C-alpha positions as a printed NumPy array, in Angstrom:
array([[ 46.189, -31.665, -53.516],
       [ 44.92 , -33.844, -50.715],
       [ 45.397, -37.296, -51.052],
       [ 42.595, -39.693, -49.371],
       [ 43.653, -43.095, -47.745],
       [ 40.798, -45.647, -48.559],
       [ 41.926, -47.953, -46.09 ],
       [ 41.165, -46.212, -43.336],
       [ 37.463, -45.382, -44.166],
       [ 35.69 , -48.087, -42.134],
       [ 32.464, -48.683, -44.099],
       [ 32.89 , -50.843, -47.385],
       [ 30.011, -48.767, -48.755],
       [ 31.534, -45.735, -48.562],
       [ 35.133, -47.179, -49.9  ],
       [ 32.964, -48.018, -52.777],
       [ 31.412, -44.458, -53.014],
       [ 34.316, -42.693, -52.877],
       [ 35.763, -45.   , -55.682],
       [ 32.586, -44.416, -57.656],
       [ 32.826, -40.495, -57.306],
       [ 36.415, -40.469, -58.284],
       [ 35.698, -42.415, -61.577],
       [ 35.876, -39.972, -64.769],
       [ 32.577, -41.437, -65.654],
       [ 31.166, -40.682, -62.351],
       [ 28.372, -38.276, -64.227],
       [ 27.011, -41.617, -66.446],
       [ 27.03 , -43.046, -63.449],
       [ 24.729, -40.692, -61.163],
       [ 22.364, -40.257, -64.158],
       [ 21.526, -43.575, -64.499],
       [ 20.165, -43.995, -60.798],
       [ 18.145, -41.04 , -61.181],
       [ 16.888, -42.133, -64.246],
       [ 15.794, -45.201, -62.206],
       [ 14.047, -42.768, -59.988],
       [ 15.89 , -44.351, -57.225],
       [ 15.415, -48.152, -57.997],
       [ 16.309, -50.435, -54.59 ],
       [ 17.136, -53.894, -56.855],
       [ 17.449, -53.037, -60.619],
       [ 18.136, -55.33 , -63.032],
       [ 21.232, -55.48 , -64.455],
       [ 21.741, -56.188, -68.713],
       [ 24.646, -56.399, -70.376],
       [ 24.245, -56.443, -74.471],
       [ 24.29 , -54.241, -77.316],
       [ 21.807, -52.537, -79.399],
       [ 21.66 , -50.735, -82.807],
       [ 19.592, -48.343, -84.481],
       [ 19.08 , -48.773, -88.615],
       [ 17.616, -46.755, -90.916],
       [ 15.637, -49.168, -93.069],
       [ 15.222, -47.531, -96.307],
       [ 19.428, -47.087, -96.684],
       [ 20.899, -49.897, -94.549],
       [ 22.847, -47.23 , -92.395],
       [ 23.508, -47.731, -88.4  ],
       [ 22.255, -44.374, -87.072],
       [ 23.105, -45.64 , -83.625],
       [ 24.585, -47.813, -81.452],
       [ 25.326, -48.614, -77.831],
       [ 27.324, -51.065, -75.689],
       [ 26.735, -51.786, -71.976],
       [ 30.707, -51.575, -71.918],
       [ 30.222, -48.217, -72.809],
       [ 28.514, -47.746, -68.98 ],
       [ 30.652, -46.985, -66.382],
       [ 29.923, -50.252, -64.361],
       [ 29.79 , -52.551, -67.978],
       [ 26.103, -52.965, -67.392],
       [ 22.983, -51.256, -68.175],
       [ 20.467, -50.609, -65.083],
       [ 16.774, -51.276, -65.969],
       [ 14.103, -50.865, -63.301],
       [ 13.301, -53.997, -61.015],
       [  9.218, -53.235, -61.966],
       [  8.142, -54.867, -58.585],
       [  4.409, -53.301, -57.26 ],
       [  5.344, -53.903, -53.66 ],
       [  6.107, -51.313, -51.879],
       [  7.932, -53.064, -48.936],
       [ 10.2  , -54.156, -51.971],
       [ 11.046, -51.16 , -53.778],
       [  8.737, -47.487, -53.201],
       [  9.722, -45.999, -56.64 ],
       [  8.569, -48.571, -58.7  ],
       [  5.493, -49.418, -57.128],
       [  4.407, -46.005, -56.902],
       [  4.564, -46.126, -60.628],
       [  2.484, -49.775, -60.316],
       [  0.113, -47.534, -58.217],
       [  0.164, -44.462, -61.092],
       [ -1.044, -47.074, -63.582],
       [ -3.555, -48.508, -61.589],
       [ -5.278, -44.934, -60.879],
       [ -5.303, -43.95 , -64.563],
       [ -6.744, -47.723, -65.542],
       [ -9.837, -47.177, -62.329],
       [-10.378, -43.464, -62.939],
       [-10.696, -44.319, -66.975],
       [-13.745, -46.826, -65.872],
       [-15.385, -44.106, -63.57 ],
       [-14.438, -40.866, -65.742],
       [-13.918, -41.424, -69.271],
       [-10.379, -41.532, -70.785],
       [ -7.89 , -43.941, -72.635],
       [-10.042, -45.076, -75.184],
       [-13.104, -45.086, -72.464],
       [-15.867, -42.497, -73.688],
       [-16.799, -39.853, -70.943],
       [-20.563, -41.278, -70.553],
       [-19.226, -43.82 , -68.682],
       [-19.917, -41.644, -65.915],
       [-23.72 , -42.111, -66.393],
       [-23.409, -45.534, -66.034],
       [-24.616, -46.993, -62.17 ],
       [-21.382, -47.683, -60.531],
       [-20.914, -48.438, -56.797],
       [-17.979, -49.542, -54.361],
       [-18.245, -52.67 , -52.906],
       [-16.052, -54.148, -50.099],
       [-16.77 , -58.214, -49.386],
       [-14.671, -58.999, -45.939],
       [-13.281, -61.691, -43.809],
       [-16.109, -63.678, -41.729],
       [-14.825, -64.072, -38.097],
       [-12.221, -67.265, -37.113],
       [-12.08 , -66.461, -33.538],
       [-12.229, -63.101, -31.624],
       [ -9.432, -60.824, -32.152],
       [ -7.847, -57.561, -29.98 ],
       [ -9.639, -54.538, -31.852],
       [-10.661, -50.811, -31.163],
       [-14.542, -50.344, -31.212],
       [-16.142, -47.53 , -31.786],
       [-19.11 , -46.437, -30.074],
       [-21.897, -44.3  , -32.533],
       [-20.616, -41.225, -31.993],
       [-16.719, -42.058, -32.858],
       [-15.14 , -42.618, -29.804],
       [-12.894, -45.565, -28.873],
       [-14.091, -48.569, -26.263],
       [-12.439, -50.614, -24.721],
       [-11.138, -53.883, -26.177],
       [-12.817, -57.238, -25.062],
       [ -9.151, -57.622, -23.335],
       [-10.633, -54.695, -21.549],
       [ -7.935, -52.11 , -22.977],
       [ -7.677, -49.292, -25.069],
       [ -5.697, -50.105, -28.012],
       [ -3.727, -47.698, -29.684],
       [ -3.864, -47.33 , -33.24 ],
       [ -0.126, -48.626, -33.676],
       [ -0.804, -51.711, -31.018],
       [  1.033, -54.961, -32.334],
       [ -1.585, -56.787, -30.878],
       [ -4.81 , -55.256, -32.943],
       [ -5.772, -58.358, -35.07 ],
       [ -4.356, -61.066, -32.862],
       [ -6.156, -63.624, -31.393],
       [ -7.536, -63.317, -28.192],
       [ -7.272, -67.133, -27.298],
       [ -4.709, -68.462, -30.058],
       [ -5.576, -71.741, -28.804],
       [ -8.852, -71.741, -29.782],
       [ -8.382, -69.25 , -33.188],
       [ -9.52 , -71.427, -36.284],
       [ -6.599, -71.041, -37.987],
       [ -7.313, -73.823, -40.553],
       [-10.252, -72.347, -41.799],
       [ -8.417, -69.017, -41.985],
       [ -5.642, -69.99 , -44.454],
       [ -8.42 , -72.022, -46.366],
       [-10.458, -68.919, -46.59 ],
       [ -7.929, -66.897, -47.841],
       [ -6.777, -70.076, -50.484],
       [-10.231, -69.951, -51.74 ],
       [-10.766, -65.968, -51.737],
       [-10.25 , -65.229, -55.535],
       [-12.43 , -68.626, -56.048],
       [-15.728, -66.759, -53.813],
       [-15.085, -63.866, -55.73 ],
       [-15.723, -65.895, -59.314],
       [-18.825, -67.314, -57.324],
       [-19.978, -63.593, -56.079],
       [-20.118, -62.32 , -59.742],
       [-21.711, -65.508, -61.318],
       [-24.678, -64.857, -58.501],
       [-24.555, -61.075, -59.007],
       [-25.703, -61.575, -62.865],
       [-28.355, -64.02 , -61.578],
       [-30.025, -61.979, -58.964],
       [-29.898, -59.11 , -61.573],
       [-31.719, -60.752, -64.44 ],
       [-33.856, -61.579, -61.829],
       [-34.467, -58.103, -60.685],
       [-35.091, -56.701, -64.033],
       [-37.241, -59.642, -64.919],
       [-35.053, -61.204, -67.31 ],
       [-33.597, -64.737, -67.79 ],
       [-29.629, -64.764, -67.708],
       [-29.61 , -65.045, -71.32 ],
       [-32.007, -62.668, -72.055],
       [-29.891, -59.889, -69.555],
       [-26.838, -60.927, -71.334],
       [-27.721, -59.127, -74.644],
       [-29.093, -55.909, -72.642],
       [-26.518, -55.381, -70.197],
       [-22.996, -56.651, -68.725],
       [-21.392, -56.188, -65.312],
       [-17.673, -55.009, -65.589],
       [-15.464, -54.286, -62.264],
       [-12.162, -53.989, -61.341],
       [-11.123, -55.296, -58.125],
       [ -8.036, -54.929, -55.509],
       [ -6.967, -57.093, -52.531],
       [ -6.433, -56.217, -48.872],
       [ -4.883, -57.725, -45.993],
       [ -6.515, -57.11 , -42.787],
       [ -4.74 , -56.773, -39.474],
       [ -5.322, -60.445, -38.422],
       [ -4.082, -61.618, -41.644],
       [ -7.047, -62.157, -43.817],
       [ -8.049, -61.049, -47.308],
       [-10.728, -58.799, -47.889],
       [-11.929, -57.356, -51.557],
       [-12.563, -53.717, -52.572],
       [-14.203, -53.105, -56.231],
       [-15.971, -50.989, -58.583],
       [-18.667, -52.19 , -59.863],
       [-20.268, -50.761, -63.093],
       [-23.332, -52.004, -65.094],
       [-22.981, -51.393, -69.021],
       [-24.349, -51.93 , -72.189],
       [-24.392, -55.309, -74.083],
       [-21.342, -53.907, -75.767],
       [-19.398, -53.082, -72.587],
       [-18.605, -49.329, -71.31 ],
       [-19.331, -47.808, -74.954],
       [-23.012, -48.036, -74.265],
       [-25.317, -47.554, -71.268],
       [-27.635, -49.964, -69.853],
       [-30.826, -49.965, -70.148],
       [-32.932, -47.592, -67.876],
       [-34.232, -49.921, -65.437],
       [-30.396, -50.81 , -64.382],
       [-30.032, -48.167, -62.06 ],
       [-27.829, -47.89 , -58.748],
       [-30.627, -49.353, -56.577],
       [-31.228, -52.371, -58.537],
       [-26.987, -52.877, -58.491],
       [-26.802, -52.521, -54.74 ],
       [-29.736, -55.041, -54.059],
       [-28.19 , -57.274, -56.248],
       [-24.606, -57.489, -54.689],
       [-26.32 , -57.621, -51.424],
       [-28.428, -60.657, -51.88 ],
       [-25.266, -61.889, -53.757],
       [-22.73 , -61.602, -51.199],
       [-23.987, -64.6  , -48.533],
       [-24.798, -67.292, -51.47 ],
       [-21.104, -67.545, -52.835],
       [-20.091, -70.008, -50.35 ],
       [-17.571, -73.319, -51.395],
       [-17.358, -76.577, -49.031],
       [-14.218, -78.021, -48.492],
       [-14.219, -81.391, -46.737],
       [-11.048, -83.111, -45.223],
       [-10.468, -85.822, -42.496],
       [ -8.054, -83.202, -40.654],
       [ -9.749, -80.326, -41.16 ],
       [-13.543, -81.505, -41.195],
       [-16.403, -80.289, -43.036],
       [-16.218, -76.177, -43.767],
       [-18.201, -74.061, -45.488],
       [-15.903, -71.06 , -46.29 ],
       [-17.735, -67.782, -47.744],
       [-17.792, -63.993, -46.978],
       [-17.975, -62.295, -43.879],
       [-21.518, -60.759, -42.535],
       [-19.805, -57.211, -42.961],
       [-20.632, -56.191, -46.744],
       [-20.269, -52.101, -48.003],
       [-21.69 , -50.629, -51.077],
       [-21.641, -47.1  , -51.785],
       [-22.26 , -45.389, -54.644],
       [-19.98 , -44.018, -56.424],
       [-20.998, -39.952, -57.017],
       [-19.913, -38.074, -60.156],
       [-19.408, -34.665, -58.58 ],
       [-19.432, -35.568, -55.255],
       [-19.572, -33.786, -52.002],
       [-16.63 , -34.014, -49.33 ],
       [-18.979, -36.992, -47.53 ],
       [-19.43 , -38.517, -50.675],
       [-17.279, -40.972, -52.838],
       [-15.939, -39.575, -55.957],
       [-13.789, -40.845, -59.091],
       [-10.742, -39.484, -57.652],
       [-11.208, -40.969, -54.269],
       [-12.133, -44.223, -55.496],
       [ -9.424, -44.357, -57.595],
       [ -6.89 , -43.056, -55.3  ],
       [ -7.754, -45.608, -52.907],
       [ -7.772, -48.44 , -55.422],
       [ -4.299, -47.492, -56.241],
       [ -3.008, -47.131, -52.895],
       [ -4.068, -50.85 , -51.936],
       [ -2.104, -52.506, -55.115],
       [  0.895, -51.959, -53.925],
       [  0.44 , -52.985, -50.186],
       [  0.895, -56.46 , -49.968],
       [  0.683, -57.669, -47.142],
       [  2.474, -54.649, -44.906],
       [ -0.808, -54.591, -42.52 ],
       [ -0.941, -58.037, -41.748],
       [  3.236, -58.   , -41.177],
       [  3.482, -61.219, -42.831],
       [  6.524, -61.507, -45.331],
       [  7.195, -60.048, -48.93 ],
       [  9.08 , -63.278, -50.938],
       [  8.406, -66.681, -50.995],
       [  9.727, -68.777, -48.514],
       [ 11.842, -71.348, -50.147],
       [ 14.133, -71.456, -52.783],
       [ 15.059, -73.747, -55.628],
       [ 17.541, -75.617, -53.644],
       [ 14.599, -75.973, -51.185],
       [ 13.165, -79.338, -53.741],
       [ 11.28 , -76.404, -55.858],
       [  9.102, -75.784, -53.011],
       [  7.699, -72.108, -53.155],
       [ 10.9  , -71.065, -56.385],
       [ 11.204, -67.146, -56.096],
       [ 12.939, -66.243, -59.429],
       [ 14.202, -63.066, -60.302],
       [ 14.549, -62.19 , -64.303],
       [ 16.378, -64.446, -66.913],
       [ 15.38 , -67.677, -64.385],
       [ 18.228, -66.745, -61.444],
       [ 17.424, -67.88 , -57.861],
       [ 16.635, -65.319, -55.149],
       [ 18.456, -65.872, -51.912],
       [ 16.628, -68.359, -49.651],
       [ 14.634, -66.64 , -46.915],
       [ 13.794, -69.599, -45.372],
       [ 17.039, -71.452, -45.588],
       [ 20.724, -70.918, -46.434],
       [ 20.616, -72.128, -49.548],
       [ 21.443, -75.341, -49.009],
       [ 17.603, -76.384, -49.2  ],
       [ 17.153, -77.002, -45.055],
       [ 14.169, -75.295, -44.101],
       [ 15.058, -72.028, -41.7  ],
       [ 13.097, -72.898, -38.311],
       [  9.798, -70.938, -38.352],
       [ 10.836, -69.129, -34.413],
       [ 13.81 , -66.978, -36.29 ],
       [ 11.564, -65.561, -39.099],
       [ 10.732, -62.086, -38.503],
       [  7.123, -62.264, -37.973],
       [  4.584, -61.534, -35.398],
       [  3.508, -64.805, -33.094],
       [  0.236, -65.004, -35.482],
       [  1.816, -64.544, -38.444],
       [  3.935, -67.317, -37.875],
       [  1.411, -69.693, -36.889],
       [ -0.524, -69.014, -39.694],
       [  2.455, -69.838, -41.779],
       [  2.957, -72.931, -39.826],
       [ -1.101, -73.886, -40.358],
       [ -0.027, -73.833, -44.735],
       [  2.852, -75.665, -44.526],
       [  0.646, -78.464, -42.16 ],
       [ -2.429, -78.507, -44.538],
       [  0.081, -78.049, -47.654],
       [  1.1  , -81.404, -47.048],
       [ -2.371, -83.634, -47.14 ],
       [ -2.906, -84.676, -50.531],
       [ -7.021, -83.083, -50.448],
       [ -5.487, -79.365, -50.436],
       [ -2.041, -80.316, -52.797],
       [ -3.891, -78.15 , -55.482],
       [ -3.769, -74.79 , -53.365],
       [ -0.063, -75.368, -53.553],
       [ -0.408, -73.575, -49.761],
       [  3.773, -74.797, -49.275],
       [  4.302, -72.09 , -52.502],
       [  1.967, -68.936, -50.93 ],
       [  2.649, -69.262, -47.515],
       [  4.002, -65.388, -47.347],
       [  1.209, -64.35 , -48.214],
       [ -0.97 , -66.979, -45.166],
       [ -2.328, -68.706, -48.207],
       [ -3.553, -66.262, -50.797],
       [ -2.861, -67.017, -54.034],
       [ -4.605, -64.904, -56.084],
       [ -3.508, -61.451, -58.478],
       [ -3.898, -58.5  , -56.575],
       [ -5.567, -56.1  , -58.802],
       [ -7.895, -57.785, -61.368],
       [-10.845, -56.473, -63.433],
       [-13.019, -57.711, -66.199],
       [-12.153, -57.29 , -69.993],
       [-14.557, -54.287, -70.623],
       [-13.811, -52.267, -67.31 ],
       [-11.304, -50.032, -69.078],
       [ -8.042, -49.813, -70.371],
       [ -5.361, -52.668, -69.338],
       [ -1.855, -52.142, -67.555],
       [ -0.176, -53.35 , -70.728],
       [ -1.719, -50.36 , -72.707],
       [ -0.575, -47.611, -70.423],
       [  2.801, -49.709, -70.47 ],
       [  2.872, -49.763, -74.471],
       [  2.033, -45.965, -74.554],
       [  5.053, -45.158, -72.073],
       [  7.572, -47.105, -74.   ],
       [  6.585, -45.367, -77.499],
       [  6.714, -41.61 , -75.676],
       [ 10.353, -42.988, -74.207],
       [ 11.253, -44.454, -77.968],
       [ 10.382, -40.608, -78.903],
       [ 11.909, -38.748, -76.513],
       [ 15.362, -41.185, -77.429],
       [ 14.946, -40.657, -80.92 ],
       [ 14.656, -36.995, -80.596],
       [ 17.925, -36.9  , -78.456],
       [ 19.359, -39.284, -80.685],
       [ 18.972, -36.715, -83.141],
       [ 17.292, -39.578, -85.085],
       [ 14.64 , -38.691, -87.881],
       [ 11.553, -37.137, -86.868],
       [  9.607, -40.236, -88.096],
       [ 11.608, -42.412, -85.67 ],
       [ 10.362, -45.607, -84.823],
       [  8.396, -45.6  , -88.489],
       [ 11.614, -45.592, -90.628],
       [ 14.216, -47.109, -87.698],
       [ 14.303, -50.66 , -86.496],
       [ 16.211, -50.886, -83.224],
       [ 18.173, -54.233, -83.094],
       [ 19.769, -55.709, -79.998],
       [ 20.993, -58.736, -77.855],
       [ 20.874, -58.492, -73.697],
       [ 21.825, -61.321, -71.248],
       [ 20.803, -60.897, -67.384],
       [ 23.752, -59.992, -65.295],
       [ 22.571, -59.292, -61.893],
       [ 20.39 , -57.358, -59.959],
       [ 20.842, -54.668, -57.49 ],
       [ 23.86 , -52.226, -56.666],
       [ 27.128, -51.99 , -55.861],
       [ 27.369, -50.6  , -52.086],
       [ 28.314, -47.355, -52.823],
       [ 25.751, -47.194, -55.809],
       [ 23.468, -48.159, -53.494],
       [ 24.037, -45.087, -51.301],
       [ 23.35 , -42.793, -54.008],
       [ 20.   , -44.826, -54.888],
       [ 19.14 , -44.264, -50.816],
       [ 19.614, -40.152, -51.767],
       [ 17.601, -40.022, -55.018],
       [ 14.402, -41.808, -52.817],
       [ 14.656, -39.355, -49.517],
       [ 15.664, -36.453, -51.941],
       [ 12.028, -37.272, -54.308],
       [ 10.144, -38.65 , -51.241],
       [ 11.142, -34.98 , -49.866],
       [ 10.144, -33.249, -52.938],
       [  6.54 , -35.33 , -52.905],
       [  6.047, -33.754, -49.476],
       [  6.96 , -30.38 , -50.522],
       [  4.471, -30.261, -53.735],
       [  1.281, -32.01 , -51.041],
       [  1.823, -29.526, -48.634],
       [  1.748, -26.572, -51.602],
       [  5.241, -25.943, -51.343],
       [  5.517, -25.863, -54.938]])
C-alpha cells in the first residue's frame, strides 16, 4: 500500500482533490458536477425535502443535504452569460432557439401556419460618435485599408476604437446606449403607424385586422455600442393563431420598418451635455425571412440559431466587464447580489466601499473611458433616472437582452415549467414512486442559501466535465458521432 504525503503536494487545489477522491462518497460527489453539466459557480442549498403520498399520509421519500458528501446540495448558478459560466448559458441559448424557431416554424403551442405569416429580420444599429479603426470592404469582398491607413486584422484590439479619442462623443454614446431599449418602444409605436397607413387603415381600425409581434436580442458592437437584431412577424387580430389579412404581405412590412427606423428619435437636453437628439444609425437591414430557404437565403434555423447565439454574449465583443461595478458596501451603488440577497465580491473595490481606481480595471483604453463618461453623467441630477452609476459594465445599457412581445411565441418560463415536470418524472420514476407521481405526491421541503461555487479541488473536476463535453460538442459538429 502506498501511502501519499499531502503536505508535500504544492497546489491547495489538488490537496483538496486528492482529499475529495479519497472520500468513500467520492462517487455522490463526481455525479453531482456532472449532473451540473459542469457548472463554474453553483449555488449551494442546504435543507431537507420529503415526498408524501396524499391519499395515506405516508413519507415515500426523503432527503437531507447532510446526506451529500460536502453537506450541501449543488443547484445550477442559471446565469445566460457566457463569459460567466458556458454550460448554463448554452442552456439560456437552447431555450432561446426553441422560443424564436416556435415563432418562425410552428411548435410549443404555436400552430405550423405561422410560417405563412410575412416575417422579416431586422437589424437597427449604432449611428456614428466619431470615426473608429475598422476593416472596409471593397464590392467584391476584399479588405482596404483602414482610415489609419492599415490593414486590420480580424483579431486587432484596436477595431472599434476611436481614431481621435479626444474628439470621440463619448457622452452621446453612453446616452445612446441608456436610451436604446427606449428607441426601440418608439420604433414599434411608428412601425404600427406607417402600417395602418400603408394598408389604408386608421391605427384603430388596423388594430382589429392585424398585430405586429417580434422578438428581439441585443448586441454589442466592437466600439461599445448597442445594436438590435429581431424578427418581425405580422399576425392576425388574435396574434400568431391567425394570419393577416392578404394585403399584409412582406413588402408592405419592410417599407414600413424602413420609413420607421429614422422617426424614433428622443431629445435629451442638459447644461453639460447640450442639446442631443439620440436615434438609430443610417445603417438599417431587413431581410426576409424564407421558409425553405436556399444556402443565400435566411431560414428558421439560421435565424434562430443566430438569435440564440447573441443572448448569451454580453458584452464579450465590446471587452467591457461582466458584473456590476460596486458592491453593497460601495453606499448601494450598482448592488450585484447573488441568490438568497448575499453580496458578490466588489470588483471595483475591496470591499470596504472605496472605489477601485478606473487605470487597474481590466479593460481596453475605450472601454474605460466610456465607463468613466457614466459614472461623470451618473452624477448630474437630469440623467439620475438612467441610474448610469448601476450599468456602467455594460457602458450604459440597461435594458433585458432578449425581449419579445406577448403573442410572438412561447415564453422562457414555459420551456422552464416543462423541464422541471420531465425532471419531477424522471425522479419519481427512479424514486420508484407511483406512476402517477406528481398527481398523488406532494413534495415538501425547507432550503437556506449556503454559498456558491466549489471547493478547489471540486472545482478541478467541474474544469474536466466542461473540456471533456466542450470536446464531445466538437466531435458530434464535425460528424464524429
Amino acid at each position: 500500500m502506498v501511502t501519499l504525503d499531502l503536505r508535500h503536494v504544492a497546489s491547495p487545489a489538488v490537496r483538496d482533490l486528492l482529499h475529495l477522491l479519497n472520500h468513500p462518497d467520492f462517487d455522490r460527489a463526481q455525479q453531482q458536477i456532472e449532473h451540473l453539466g459542469g457548472c463554474t459557480e453553483p449555488v449551494r442549498l442546504t435543507g431537507h425535502t420529503a415526498a408524501v403520498d396524499t391519499s395515506t399520509g405516508e413519507v415515500l421519500r426523503s432527503y437531507t443535504s447532510s446526506e451529500e458528501p460536502t453537506g450541501s446540495l449543488l443547484t445550477a448558478c442559471g446565469n445566460r452569460r457566457s463569459s460567466r459560466c458556458p454550460a448554463c448559458s448554452r442552456l439560456y441559448a437552447a431555450d432561446t432557439y426553441h422560443l424564436i424557431r416556435a415563432g418562425l416554424s410552428g411548435g410549443k403551442t404555436v400552430p405550423d401556419t405561422v410560417r405563412t405569416h410575412p416575417r422579416v429580420f431586422t437589424t437597427l444599429t449604432a449611428p456614428s460618435f466619431g470615426p473608429v479603426h475598422n476593416r472596409p470592404t471593397t464590392p467584391s469582398g476584399d479588405v482596404r485599408p483602414c482610415r489609419c491607413r492599415k490593414l486590420h486584422e480580424p483579431t486587432d484590439p484596436l477595431l472599434g476604437t476611436p481614431l481621435n479619442p479626444a474628439t470621440y462623443d463619448y457622452a452621446g454614446a453612453v446616452l445612446l446606449n441608456a436610451h436604446a431599449s427606449v428607441l426601440w418602444a418608439r420604433f414599434t409605436t411608428y412601425l404600427r403607424r406607417e402600417i395602418a397607413a400603408r394598408l389604408n387603415l386608421t391605427q384603430k381600425a388596423a388594430r382589429t385586422v392585424l398585430r405586429v409581434s417580434f422578438a428581439k436580442v441585443a448586441e454589442y458592437q466592437k466600439r461599445g455600442l448597442v445594436h438590435f437584431h429581431a424578427v418581425i412577424r405580422l399576425d392576425g387580430p388574435d396574434g400568431n393563431t391567425t394570419p393577416p389579412p392578404p394585403h399584409a404581405t412582406v413588402s408592405v412590412l419592410t417599407d414600413a420598418i424602413r420609413a420607421a427606423a429614422p422617426r424614433a428619435r428622443i431629445t435629451v437636453v442638459s447644461d453639460a451635455v447640450g442639446e442631443r437628439e439620440l436615434g438609430w444609425g443610417q445603417q438599417l437591414d431587413v431581410r426576409q425571412i424564407a421558409t425553405f430557404g436556399t444556402d443565400t437565403e435566411l431560414t428558421d434555423q439560421a435565424v434562430a440559431a443566430y438569435v440564440a447565439k447573441y443572448a448569451t454574449k454580453s458584452t464579450d465583443a465590446s471587452g467591457a466587464l461582466d458584473r456590476a461595478l460596486f458592491c453593497r458596501p460601495c453606499q448601494g451603488r450598482g448592488a450585484t447580489l447573488l441568490p438568497r440577497g448575499t453580496p458578490l465580491a466588489c470588483t471595483a473595490c475591496d470591499g470596504t466601499g472605496q472605489a477601485r481606481p478606473l487605470p487597474r480595471l481590466a479593460v481596453a483604453r475605450h472601454v474605460r473611458q466610456m465607463i468613466r463618461t457614466c459614472w461623470e453623467l451618473g452624477k448630474l441630477p437630469e440623467f439620475a433616472d438612467l441610474k448610469l452609476w448601476k450599468w456602467a459594465h455594460m457602458l450604459g445599457f440597461r435594458g433585458h437582452f432578449s425581449t419579445k412581445s406577448r403573442s410572438y411565441s412561447t415564453t422562457l418560463g414555459a420551456l422552464r415549467a416543462a423541464r422541471r415536470v420531465w425532471r419531477t418524472e424522471q425522479a419519481c420514476a427512479h424514486a420508484g414512486l407511483p406512476e402517477s407521481g406528481p398527481a398523488t405526491t406532494l413534495v415538501v421541503g425547507h432550503w437556506d442559501y449556503l454559498g456558491s461555487g466549489y471547493s478547489p479541488g471540486a472545482a478541478l473536476l467541474a474544469a474536466h466535465v466542461r473540456h471533456r463535453k466542450e470536446l464531445e460538442r466538437q466531435l458530434a459538429a464535425e460528424g464524429g458521432f
